[in-house]
Short mmCIF file of C-alpha atoms in Angstrom, two decimals:
data_model
loop_
_atom_site.label_atom_id
_atom_site.label_comp_id
_atom_site.label_asym_id
_atom_site.label_seq_id
_atom_site.Cartn_x
_atom_site.Cartn_y
_atom_site.Cartn_z
CA MET A 1 -1.63 -24.31 -11.27
CA THR A 2 1.81 -23.08 -12.17
CA SER A 3 4.10 -23.23 -8.97
CA VAL A 4 5.07 -19.97 -8.03
CA SER A 5 8.17 -18.88 -5.66
CA SER A 6 7.98 -15.82 -4.35
CA SER A 7 4.60 -13.36 -3.36
CA ASN A 8 5.42 -11.61 -6.92
CA ASN A 9 5.24 -14.71 -8.55
CA ILE A 10 2.08 -14.89 -7.22
CA ALA A 11 1.36 -11.38 -8.29
CA LEU A 12 2.08 -12.42 -12.10
CA VAL A 13 -0.27 -15.27 -11.83
CA ALA A 14 -2.99 -12.91 -10.33
CA LEU A 15 -2.35 -10.47 -12.98
CA LYS A 16 -2.78 -12.98 -15.80
CA LYS A 17 -6.06 -14.02 -14.54
CA GLN A 18 -7.09 -10.40 -14.57
CA SER A 19 -6.02 -9.75 -18.02
CA ARG A 20 -8.69 -12.46 -18.86
CA HIS A 21 -11.35 -11.76 -16.67
CA PHE A 22 -11.01 -7.80 -16.16
CA LYS A 23 -8.92 -6.40 -19.06
CA LEU A 24 -6.03 -5.09 -17.62
CA GLN A 25 -6.11 -1.64 -18.36
CA LEU A 26 -6.16 1.45 -16.24
CA PRO A 27 -9.36 3.36 -15.99
CA SER A 28 -8.83 6.16 -18.55
CA PHE A 29 -10.17 8.63 -16.30
CA ARG A 30 -7.82 8.16 -13.53
CA PHE A 31 -4.40 9.41 -15.02
CA ASN A 32 -2.86 12.08 -17.10
CA HIS A 33 -0.41 11.63 -19.68
CA LEU A 34 2.20 13.64 -17.43
CA LYS A 35 1.43 10.32 -15.18
CA SER A 36 1.67 7.80 -17.73
CA ARG A 37 5.31 8.66 -18.57
CA ARG A 38 6.49 9.38 -14.89
CA PHE A 39 4.86 5.55 -13.86
CA GLU A 40 6.35 4.27 -17.12
CA GLY A 41 10.17 5.29 -15.67
CA THR A 42 8.90 4.68 -11.79
CA LEU A 43 7.97 0.78 -12.53
CA LYS A 44 10.57 -0.22 -14.76
CA HIS A 45 11.46 -2.75 -12.09
CA ALA A 46 8.28 -4.06 -11.52
CA SER A 47 8.26 -7.90 -12.10
CA TYR A 48 4.17 -8.24 -12.69
CA VAL A 49 4.13 -5.35 -15.20
CA LYS A 50 5.12 -6.64 -18.98
CA ASP A 51 4.15 -3.78 -20.54
CA VAL A 52 3.64 -0.59 -18.78
CA SER A 53 2.78 1.55 -21.85
CA ALA A 54 -0.09 -0.21 -22.87
CA ILE A 55 -1.60 -0.40 -19.54
CA LEU A 56 -0.97 3.28 -19.14
CA THR A 57 -2.57 4.39 -22.65
CA LYS A 58 -6.02 6.22 -22.45
CA SER A 59 -8.89 4.42 -24.18
CA GLU A 60 -11.07 6.04 -26.53
CA ILE A 61 -13.39 8.31 -24.90
CA ASP A 62 -16.11 10.34 -27.05
CA PHE A 63 -16.24 13.41 -25.49
CA LYS A 64 -19.21 14.42 -28.26
CA ASP A 65 -21.24 12.09 -26.41
CA PRO A 66 -23.52 14.27 -24.36
CA ASN A 67 -23.64 11.08 -22.06
CA TRP A 68 -19.86 10.32 -21.70
CA LYS A 69 -19.74 10.96 -17.87
CA GLN A 70 -22.53 8.74 -17.43
CA ARG A 71 -20.95 6.09 -19.28
CA ILE A 72 -17.76 6.80 -17.71
CA GLN A 73 -19.33 6.80 -14.14
CA GLU A 74 -21.16 3.25 -15.14
CA ASP A 75 -18.00 1.50 -16.29
CA PHE A 76 -16.44 2.65 -12.67
CA SER A 77 -18.85 1.13 -10.66
CA LYS A 78 -18.48 -2.30 -12.77
CA GLN A 79 -14.81 -2.14 -12.55
CA PHE A 80 -15.13 -1.35 -8.58
CA SER A 81 -18.07 -3.93 -7.97
CA LEU A 82 -16.85 -6.10 -5.21
CA PRO A 83 -16.53 -9.73 -5.49
CA HIS A 84 -19.25 -11.86 -3.43
CA LEU A 85 -19.82 -15.16 -2.15
CA ASN A 86 -22.95 -15.20 -3.86
CA ASP A 87 -21.53 -14.65 -7.36
CA ILE A 88 -20.57 -18.56 -7.10
CA LEU A 89 -23.01 -19.73 -4.26
CA ASP A 90 -26.34 -19.47 -3.32
CA LEU A 91 -26.27 -18.34 0.27
CA LYS A 92 -29.13 -17.14 2.49
CA PRO A 93 -27.77 -14.44 4.90
CA ARG A 94 -28.74 -14.20 8.46
CA PRO A 95 -28.68 -11.36 11.33
CA THR A 96 -25.60 -10.41 12.43
CA THR A 97 -24.19 -11.35 15.77
CA PHE A 98 -22.05 -7.82 15.97
CA THR A 99 -23.25 -5.06 17.66
CA PRO A 100 -20.88 -1.77 18.56
CA LYS A 101 -22.88 -1.76 22.07
CA SER A 102 -22.36 -5.19 23.38
CA ARG A 103 -19.46 -6.75 24.78
CA GLY A 104 -19.87 -10.01 23.22
CA PRO A 105 -22.04 -11.64 20.51
CA LEU A 106 -25.97 -10.74 20.39
CA ASP A 107 -28.38 -13.01 21.58
CA VAL A 108 -30.32 -13.71 18.08
CA GLY A 109 -31.94 -17.11 19.02
CA ASN A 110 -35.36 -15.59 17.57
CA GLY A 111 -33.26 -14.78 14.42
CA GLU A 112 -34.05 -10.99 14.78
CA LEU A 113 -31.60 -8.30 15.93
CA LYS A 114 -31.81 -7.48 19.72
CA ASP A 115 -30.30 -4.00 19.05
CA LYS A 116 -32.04 -1.86 16.54
CA SER A 117 -29.76 0.60 16.67
CA ASP A 118 -28.27 2.38 13.57
CA GLY A 119 -24.62 1.36 14.16
CA TYR A 120 -24.53 -0.53 10.75
CA VAL A 121 -23.44 0.39 6.95
CA HIS A 122 -26.01 -0.23 4.30
CA ASP A 123 -25.08 -2.16 1.33
CA ASP A 124 -25.33 0.71 -0.87
CA ASP A 125 -23.35 3.49 1.03
CA ARG A 126 -20.46 4.94 -0.83
CA ALA A 127 -17.76 7.26 -0.57
CA LEU A 128 -15.96 9.45 -3.11
CA LEU A 129 -12.84 8.38 -4.59
CA LYS A 130 -11.88 11.86 -5.50
CA VAL A 131 -13.13 15.07 -3.80
CA LEU A 132 -10.85 17.68 -5.54
CA LYS A 133 -11.82 19.37 -8.63
CA PHE A 134 -9.45 21.07 -11.00
CA ALA A 135 -10.21 24.11 -12.71
CA SER A 136 -7.02 23.56 -15.37
CA PRO A 137 -4.88 20.51 -16.40
CA SER A 138 -2.08 22.54 -15.39
CA SER A 139 -3.05 23.04 -12.01
CA ALA A 140 -0.39 21.22 -9.80
CA GLY A 141 -1.19 16.96 -9.53
CA ALA A 142 -4.38 17.81 -11.84
CA GLU A 143 -5.71 14.67 -12.83
CA CYS A 144 -8.19 15.27 -15.68
CA ILE A 145 -10.67 13.26 -18.12
CA ASP A 146 -11.12 15.82 -20.46
CA PRO A 147 -9.50 19.12 -21.70
CA ASP A 148 -11.81 21.15 -19.58
CA CYS A 149 -11.08 19.06 -16.11
CA SER A 150 -14.84 18.36 -15.94
CA TRP A 151 -15.99 16.98 -12.81
CA VAL A 152 -17.07 13.10 -12.58
CA GLU A 153 -18.01 11.61 -9.43
CA GLN A 154 -16.43 8.15 -8.80
CA TRP A 155 -17.70 6.30 -5.80
CA VAL A 156 -16.56 3.27 -4.06
CA GLN A 157 -18.29 1.02 -1.26
CA ARG A 158 -18.31 2.13 2.22
CA ALA A 159 -16.86 -0.20 4.91
CA GLY A 160 -18.47 -1.43 7.88
CA PRO A 161 -20.64 -3.93 9.79
CA ARG A 162 -23.48 -4.85 7.51
CA LYS A 163 -27.04 -5.75 9.57
CA GLU A 164 -26.81 -9.59 7.77
CA ILE A 165 -23.59 -11.85 7.62
CA TYR A 166 -23.18 -14.87 5.69
CA TYR A 167 -21.54 -17.24 8.28
CA GLU A 168 -22.57 -18.59 11.01
CA PRO A 169 -19.97 -17.49 13.52
CA VAL A 170 -19.51 -20.55 15.93
CA GLU A 171 -18.96 -22.51 12.92
CA VAL A 172 -16.01 -20.53 11.45
CA LYS A 173 -12.59 -21.10 11.28
CA ALA A 174 -10.45 -17.72 10.37
CA ALA A 175 -6.84 -17.66 9.61
CA ILE A 176 -4.33 -14.48 9.77
CA VAL A 177 -1.11 -14.67 7.72
CA THR A 178 1.35 -11.68 7.83
CA CYS A 179 3.56 -11.80 4.62
CA GLY A 180 6.73 -9.66 2.99
CA GLY A 181 8.70 -7.33 5.34
CA LEU A 182 8.76 -6.17 8.82
CA CYS A 183 6.12 -3.15 9.22
CA PRO A 184 5.10 -1.14 12.54
CA GLY A 185 1.56 -2.16 13.20
CA LEU A 186 1.46 -5.68 12.41
CA ASN A 187 0.60 -7.07 15.75
CA ASP A 188 -1.91 -3.97 16.08
CA VAL A 189 -3.70 -5.43 12.87
CA ILE A 190 -3.65 -9.07 14.20
CA ARG A 191 -4.81 -8.20 17.52
CA GLN A 192 -8.03 -6.16 16.51
CA ILE A 193 -8.77 -9.10 13.87
CA VAL A 194 -8.78 -11.29 16.76
CA LEU A 195 -10.97 -9.28 19.17
CA THR A 196 -13.39 -8.54 16.19
CA LEU A 197 -13.91 -11.79 15.49
CA GLU A 198 -14.38 -13.28 18.92
CA LYS A 199 -17.11 -10.08 19.04
CA TYR A 200 -19.27 -11.86 16.38
CA GLY A 201 -18.65 -15.01 18.31
CA VAL A 202 -16.26 -16.80 16.13
CA LYS A 203 -14.18 -19.37 18.64
CA ASN A 204 -11.50 -20.79 16.03
CA ILE A 205 -9.24 -18.45 14.94
CA VAL A 206 -5.50 -19.19 14.22
CA GLY A 207 -2.43 -17.76 12.74
CA ILE A 208 -0.43 -19.21 10.24
CA GLN A 209 3.34 -18.48 10.62
CA TYR A 210 5.96 -17.12 8.38
CA GLY A 211 3.58 -15.95 5.48
CA PHE A 212 2.25 -18.22 2.64
CA ARG A 213 5.00 -20.97 3.31
CA GLY A 214 2.94 -21.72 6.43
CA PHE A 215 0.18 -22.90 4.73
CA CYS A 216 2.30 -26.00 3.35
CA ASP A 217 5.23 -26.27 5.47
CA GLN A 218 4.80 -29.31 8.04
CA SER A 219 7.12 -28.22 10.64
CA LEU A 220 5.05 -24.58 10.96
CA ARG A 221 1.95 -25.65 13.18
CA GLU A 222 -1.14 -23.23 13.22
CA LEU A 223 -0.80 -21.06 16.38
CA PRO A 224 -4.19 -20.83 18.16
CA LEU A 225 -5.24 -17.13 18.73
CA SER A 226 -7.28 -15.83 21.26
CA HIS A 227 -8.14 -12.36 23.06
CA GLN A 228 -5.79 -13.53 25.92
CA VAL A 229 -3.03 -14.31 23.44
CA VAL A 230 -3.03 -11.04 21.36
CA GLN A 231 -3.98 -8.63 24.32
CA ASN A 232 -0.65 -6.98 24.66
CA ILE A 233 0.99 -7.75 21.54
CA ASN A 234 0.37 -4.31 20.17
CA LEU A 235 3.27 -3.17 22.95
CA ALA A 236 5.98 -4.62 20.66
CA GLY A 237 6.90 -4.23 17.06
CA GLY A 238 7.09 -7.10 14.80
CA SER A 239 4.76 -9.96 14.00
CA LEU A 240 3.72 -12.16 16.37
CA LEU A 241 2.96 -15.03 13.50
CA GLY A 242 6.61 -14.00 12.12
CA VAL A 243 6.94 -12.73 8.01
CA SER A 244 8.73 -14.27 5.02
CA ARG A 245 8.79 -13.56 1.45
CA GLY A 246 8.44 -16.40 -1.25
CA GLY A 247 5.61 -19.36 -0.70
CA PRO A 248 4.07 -22.54 -2.48
CA SER A 249 2.10 -22.70 -5.40
CA VAL A 250 -1.46 -21.05 -5.31
CA SER A 251 -3.09 -24.38 -5.67
CA ALA A 252 -1.08 -26.11 -2.67
CA ILE A 253 -2.36 -23.08 -0.74
CA VAL A 254 -5.50 -23.28 -1.71
CA ASP A 255 -5.40 -27.28 -0.99
CA SER A 256 -4.34 -26.57 2.29
CA ILE A 257 -7.19 -23.89 3.08
CA LYS A 258 -9.36 -26.49 2.15
CA ALA A 259 -7.83 -29.48 4.35
CA LYS A 260 -7.59 -27.15 7.12
CA ALA A 261 -11.16 -26.23 6.67
CA ILE A 262 -10.84 -22.51 6.88
CA ASP A 263 -13.53 -20.40 6.02
CA MET A 264 -11.97 -16.98 5.99
CA VAL A 265 -8.24 -15.61 5.19
CA PHE A 266 -7.10 -12.54 6.21
CA VAL A 267 -3.74 -11.31 4.52
CA LEU A 268 -1.88 -8.76 5.46
CA GLY A 269 0.72 -7.60 3.14
CA GLY A 270 1.62 -5.01 0.21
CA ASN A 271 1.20 -5.19 -3.64
CA GLY A 272 2.73 -8.27 -4.32
CA THR A 273 1.09 -9.98 -1.08
CA HIS A 274 -2.35 -8.44 -2.49
CA ALA A 275 -1.88 -10.20 -5.68
CA GLY A 276 -0.97 -13.38 -3.84
CA ALA A 277 -4.14 -13.13 -2.17
CA TYR A 278 -6.29 -12.40 -5.50
CA ALA A 279 -5.03 -15.32 -7.25
CA ILE A 280 -6.06 -17.77 -3.97
CA HIS A 281 -9.30 -15.96 -4.03
CA ASN A 282 -9.71 -17.09 -7.80
CA GLU A 283 -8.74 -20.64 -7.43
CA CYS A 284 -11.19 -20.89 -4.33
CA ARG A 285 -14.13 -19.47 -6.50
CA LYS A 286 -13.14 -21.75 -9.05
CA ARG A 287 -13.54 -24.48 -6.70
CA LYS A 288 -16.62 -22.89 -5.53
CA MET A 289 -15.64 -22.79 -2.26
CA LYS A 290 -17.10 -20.92 0.62
CA VAL A 291 -14.02 -18.98 1.54
CA THR A 292 -13.35 -15.01 1.84
CA ILE A 293 -10.05 -14.06 1.13
CA ILE A 294 -9.59 -10.32 2.84
CA GLY A 295 -6.47 -8.15 2.24
CA VAL A 296 -5.20 -5.69 4.87
CA PRO A 297 -2.47 -3.30 2.99
CA LYS A 298 0.41 -3.21 4.94
CA THR A 299 3.40 -1.13 3.40
CA ILE A 300 5.65 0.68 5.02
CA ASP A 301 6.00 3.15 1.67
CA ASN A 302 2.63 4.10 1.46
CA ASP A 303 2.84 2.94 -2.07
CA ILE A 304 -0.86 1.25 -2.66
CA GLN A 305 -3.02 2.85 -4.96
CA LEU A 306 -6.12 4.70 -4.31
CA MET A 307 -5.45 4.83 -0.15
CA ASP A 308 -4.51 8.20 1.67
CA LYS A 309 -1.97 5.80 3.58
CA THR A 310 -1.11 2.50 4.50
CA PHE A 311 -0.09 1.46 8.34
CA GLY A 312 3.79 1.75 9.27
CA PHE A 313 4.04 4.84 7.06
CA ASP A 314 3.52 7.47 9.96
CA THR A 315 5.40 5.57 12.14
CA ALA A 316 8.44 5.28 9.91
CA VAL A 317 8.44 9.01 9.49
CA GLU A 318 8.51 9.67 12.83
CA GLU A 319 11.29 7.10 13.35
CA ALA A 320 13.05 8.47 10.35
CA GLN A 321 13.64 11.91 12.37
CA ARG A 322 15.72 10.53 14.95
CA ALA A 323 18.28 9.37 12.42
CA ILE A 324 17.97 12.79 10.37
CA ASN A 325 18.51 14.64 13.78
CA SER A 326 21.68 12.51 14.41
CA ALA A 327 22.86 13.59 11.02
CA TYR A 328 22.04 17.19 11.75
CA ILE A 329 24.12 16.94 14.73
CA GLU A 330 27.20 15.29 13.49
CA ALA A 331 27.05 17.24 10.54
CA HIS A 332 26.81 21.12 12.34
CA SER A 333 29.18 19.72 14.66
CA ALA A 334 31.87 19.16 12.08
CA TYR A 335 33.86 21.16 9.99
CA HIS A 336 32.34 21.28 6.94
CA GLY A 337 30.19 18.27 7.98
CA ILE A 338 27.95 16.29 5.77
CA GLY A 339 25.29 14.31 6.74
CA ILE A 340 23.58 11.66 4.42
CA VAL A 341 20.60 9.32 5.65
CA LYS A 342 19.07 6.76 3.62
CA LEU A 343 15.49 5.98 3.99
CA MET A 344 13.31 3.02 2.67
CA GLY A 345 11.56 3.59 -0.55
CA ARG A 346 12.47 1.51 -3.31
CA SER A 347 10.39 2.80 -6.33
CA CYS A 348 8.79 5.61 -4.20
CA GLY A 349 9.61 8.69 -1.84
CA PHE A 350 7.03 9.02 0.25
CA ILE A 351 9.18 8.27 3.41
CA ALA A 352 11.89 10.51 2.40
CA MET A 353 9.20 13.48 1.30
CA HIS A 354 7.52 13.44 4.48
CA ALA A 355 10.64 13.16 6.68
CA SER A 356 12.26 15.67 4.99
CA LEU A 357 9.47 17.88 5.43
CA SER A 358 8.69 17.17 8.74
CA SER A 359 12.01 17.76 10.09
CA GLY A 360 13.06 20.98 8.46
CA GLN A 361 16.77 20.16 8.79
CA ILE A 362 17.24 18.85 5.15
CA ASP A 363 19.14 20.54 2.75
CA ILE A 364 18.52 18.09 -0.26
CA CYS A 365 15.65 15.34 -0.78
CA LEU A 366 16.37 12.56 -3.12
CA ILE A 367 13.49 10.52 -4.51
CA PRO A 368 13.07 7.91 -7.37
CA GLU A 369 10.53 9.60 -8.72
CA VAL A 370 12.69 12.50 -9.80
CA PRO A 371 15.98 12.07 -11.90
CA PHE A 372 18.90 14.15 -10.75
CA LYS A 373 22.47 14.65 -12.09
CA LEU A 374 25.42 14.48 -9.81
CA GLU A 375 28.00 16.43 -11.89
CA GLY A 376 27.86 19.98 -13.83
CA PRO A 377 26.56 22.85 -13.14
CA ASN A 378 22.96 22.33 -12.19
CA GLY A 379 24.05 18.73 -10.39
CA VAL A 380 23.98 17.59 -6.60
CA LEU A 381 27.60 17.93 -5.75
CA GLN A 382 27.51 21.49 -6.99
CA HIS A 383 24.94 22.40 -4.85
CA LEU A 384 26.37 20.64 -1.75
CA GLU A 385 29.49 22.88 -2.82
CA HIS A 386 27.74 25.89 -2.56
CA LEU A 387 25.96 24.78 0.50
CA ILE A 388 29.02 23.84 2.41
CA ARG A 389 31.04 27.25 1.27
CA THR A 390 27.88 29.17 2.21
CA ASN A 391 26.60 27.31 5.11
CA GLY A 392 29.19 25.40 6.39
CA SER A 393 27.32 22.12 6.43
CA ALA A 394 24.42 20.16 5.04
CA VAL A 395 22.44 17.61 5.63
CA ILE A 396 20.93 14.70 2.55
CA CYS A 397 17.93 12.51 2.57
CA VAL A 398 18.19 9.96 0.08
CA ALA A 399 15.58 7.10 -0.64
CA GLU A 400 17.15 3.76 -1.32
CA GLY A 401 15.55 3.71 -4.72
CA ALA A 402 16.69 7.03 -5.95
CA GLY A 403 19.08 7.42 -9.18
CA GLN A 404 18.24 3.80 -9.70
CA VAL A 405 14.68 3.92 -11.80
CA PHE A 406 15.24 5.81 -14.85
CA GLU A 407 17.28 5.56 -17.81
CA LYS A 408 20.49 7.36 -16.55
CA GLU A 409 21.21 5.20 -13.36
CA PHE A 410 24.16 5.84 -11.30
CA LEU A 411 24.55 1.97 -9.77
CA SER A 412 25.17 -0.73 -12.09
CA LYS A 413 22.59 -3.20 -12.56
CA SER A 414 22.14 -6.46 -11.20
CA ASN A 415 19.90 -9.35 -12.51
CA ALA A 416 19.77 -10.73 -9.00
CA THR A 417 15.99 -10.71 -6.99
CA ASP A 418 15.10 -11.21 -3.55
CA ALA A 419 12.68 -13.90 -2.56
CA SER A 420 9.91 -11.67 -3.54
CA GLY A 421 10.96 -10.98 -6.89
CA ASN A 422 12.03 -7.69 -6.68
CA ALA A 423 15.32 -6.67 -8.35
CA MET A 424 17.67 -5.98 -5.96
CA LEU A 425 19.26 -2.62 -5.40
CA GLY A 426 22.59 -1.09 -5.11
CA ASP A 427 23.09 1.16 -1.88
CA ILE A 428 22.71 4.41 -2.97
CA GLY A 429 23.51 6.06 0.17
CA VAL A 430 27.19 4.65 -0.02
CA TYR A 431 27.15 5.59 -3.17
CA MET A 432 26.54 9.29 -2.77
CA GLN A 433 29.21 9.07 0.13
CA GLN A 434 31.67 7.68 -2.09
CA GLN A 435 30.95 10.21 -4.77
CA ILE A 436 30.74 13.36 -2.52
CA LYS A 437 34.05 12.24 -0.79
CA MET A 438 35.77 12.06 -4.00
CA HIS A 439 34.29 15.41 -5.52
CA PHE A 440 35.74 17.42 -2.61
CA LYS A 441 38.99 15.93 -2.42
CA ASN A 442 39.40 16.36 -6.11
CA ILE A 443 38.49 20.21 -5.57
CA GLY A 444 40.36 20.49 -2.63
CA LEU A 445 37.81 21.53 -0.01
CA PRO A 446 37.55 19.57 3.18
CA ALA A 447 34.88 17.62 4.26
CA ASP A 448 33.58 15.40 7.03
CA ILE A 449 30.88 12.92 5.78
CA LYS A 450 28.59 10.97 8.10
CA TYR A 451 26.38 8.01 6.50
CA ILE A 452 23.34 6.84 8.51
CA ASP A 453 20.97 4.03 7.45
CA PRO A 454 18.46 3.23 9.85
CA THR A 455 16.32 1.11 7.78
CA TYR A 456 15.93 -1.90 10.27
CA MET A 457 15.86 -0.06 13.15
CA VAL A 458 12.62 1.70 11.54
CA ARG A 459 10.85 -1.65 10.57
CA ALA A 460 11.05 -3.28 13.91
CA CYS A 461 9.69 -0.34 16.18
CA ARG A 462 6.12 -0.27 17.55
CA ALA A 463 3.43 1.40 15.83
CA ASN A 464 2.89 5.26 16.89
CA ALA A 465 -0.36 6.31 17.98
CA SER A 466 -1.72 7.58 14.49
CA ASP A 467 -0.93 4.42 13.19
CA ALA A 468 -2.31 2.18 15.94
CA ILE A 469 -5.54 3.75 15.59
CA LEU A 470 -5.27 3.18 11.79
CA CYS A 471 -4.66 -0.39 12.26
CA THR A 472 -7.16 -0.71 14.65
CA LEU A 473 -9.99 0.35 12.09
CA LEU A 474 -8.54 -2.03 9.37
CA GLY A 475 -8.86 -4.52 11.40
CA GLN A 476 -12.36 -4.13 12.43
CA ASN A 477 -13.18 -3.35 8.52
CA ALA A 478 -11.61 -6.46 7.31
CA VAL A 479 -13.65 -8.71 9.37
CA HIS A 480 -16.57 -6.90 8.70
CA GLY A 481 -16.01 -7.48 5.21
CA ALA A 482 -15.23 -11.34 5.34
CA PHE A 483 -18.74 -11.34 7.10
CA ALA A 484 -20.56 -9.49 4.75
CA GLY A 485 -19.57 -12.15 2.24
CA PHE A 486 -17.13 -10.41 0.09
CA SER A 487 -13.79 -11.75 -1.00
CA GLY A 488 -10.79 -10.74 -3.03
CA ILE A 489 -11.19 -7.23 -1.50
CA THR A 490 -8.81 -5.04 0.62
CA THR A 491 -10.08 -2.45 3.06
CA GLY A 492 -8.15 1.22 3.02
CA VAL A 493 -9.03 4.91 3.89
CA CYS A 494 -9.90 7.22 0.92
CA ASN A 495 -10.30 11.07 1.18
CA THR A 496 -10.59 10.17 5.32
CA HIS A 497 -13.72 7.71 4.97
CA HIS A 498 -12.79 3.72 5.07
CA VAL A 499 -13.89 1.47 2.42
CA TYR A 500 -13.52 -1.54 0.55
CA LEU A 501 -11.74 -1.90 -2.86
CA PRO A 502 -11.57 -4.98 -5.31
CA ILE A 503 -7.91 -6.06 -5.12
CA PRO A 504 -6.95 -5.99 -8.66
CA GLU A 505 -7.81 -1.94 -8.65
CA VAL A 506 -4.97 -1.53 -5.97
CA ILE A 507 -2.21 -3.55 -7.35
CA ARG A 508 -2.11 -2.47 -10.87
CA PHE A 509 1.06 -0.65 -10.10
CA PRO A 510 2.61 0.90 -6.85
CA LYS A 511 1.71 4.56 -5.77
CA SER A 512 4.70 6.92 -6.19
CA VAL A 513 5.22 10.83 -5.67
CA ASN A 514 3.60 13.18 -8.27
CA PRO A 515 6.59 15.36 -8.81
CA ASN A 516 4.09 18.20 -10.06
CA SER A 517 2.12 17.60 -7.16
CA ARG A 518 1.80 20.27 -4.29
CA MET A 519 3.53 18.26 -1.54
CA TRP A 520 6.67 17.63 -3.59
CA HIS A 521 6.60 21.27 -4.20
CA ARG A 522 6.23 22.04 -0.44
CA CYS A 523 9.34 19.73 -0.28
CA LEU A 524 11.37 21.59 -2.13
CA THR A 525 10.37 24.95 -0.93
CA SER A 526 11.43 23.52 2.40
CA THR A 527 14.88 22.44 1.49
CA GLY A 528 15.29 24.97 -1.14
CA GLN A 529 16.96 22.78 -3.29
CA PRO A 530 17.17 23.64 -7.08
CA ASP A 531 16.03 21.22 -10.03
CA PHE A 532 18.95 18.88 -10.37
CA GLN A 533 18.39 18.24 -13.95
#
């Protein structure tokens, strides 16, 4: 196995495996051509995508075939089937030790469930991936399969506890690892995974310190976890286990898993981390190891496909209000005041868009998915000048990747990358500050500019109530999925329902704001900004 130096390099290994086993092509029924063009621009920096246009091209669909819907649904079901331990091993299930009506594991000495309640999920339970039927391809945010926008049901597997499990809980050793950067809610997920494992009857739970490197770094010991250890960790931000980017080779990680006799690995991270988890899953299957690898989607940017939202996002939007309100006060308290707030979002502008919408104090919102011009009659600077002359002040919210995705970029490119293989971006906030200052100086109009970057304050804070609930449910469902025998999967929320998804389907490319969506249109209505083209 090729050695890898980062989560995104691990992702490349995983996606190469997908190209052999899963035919790395997007489902033809999921994205229209407008989205294809948008994603081509948005994802040009994605290190694990070699040919975005090839991935996003629709495959041939014979709409004259009267059974074309059925064929698509069958293909979809195959594509979203979940990898299971029984794919490589001949295992017999046993009655579960988990019940929602007991404080501890069930007494199942006779092999029968003591609790016959209906608090379990059937293996054939499904949830709809898409619930909105578009009447026309011209509808805002439309995702159509055929020119008539026909309705085609797409079902994914429901998450939750099963009546039968594939492990003896008292024999299980479970490990938890957090990778990438900090995100509000990490401790909440760790806590709930530990508590749920103990409710099944697991006694041996460990934390792997500082991401994937903790598997092989001899100076980093396993951290024993129990309800006494994790009981109050949700009251603080950060991660009890620590985070880091990068890591050893996939084969070295799997060697460590085998040497440590680990049966379940819960991996908390974003797209790159999930791809790494899937590579580890594939290597375990190759060696026919009875090990389940379960992902929990962690990205503050909310950029994981198919999911309503990921934990940390609501907290980030809420915390961003403090920075926006400060910028607003500074701008309105100064003569010709201009406040600039830079928020997180390397390739997507969800935080900036939602923060702008919720604050009601933003005059200009700039995100990576929507190109804009600074100069000229339709440029940002001209509109900003208009705001100063008419309102006397203005507040700008800009995502960190804005102006650095499409062909006409404002900042010079760098070949440098971080430890995860992500291209190092310039500081668009500082650049905007300099350009605005220069513009108003050239036209002889005074301007008092204040720039605020709350990035690390937002990342390190404690999860709010909404995210804490989401983290609790994600942690529980991750454990249920592991005991159900699934591996190479992640858990998330689709249309308010908790589901399991195969990792390849959520890491093909990041989710991003659709400029034709109703939400972006609402943001434009709220800010009153024109089209900066």
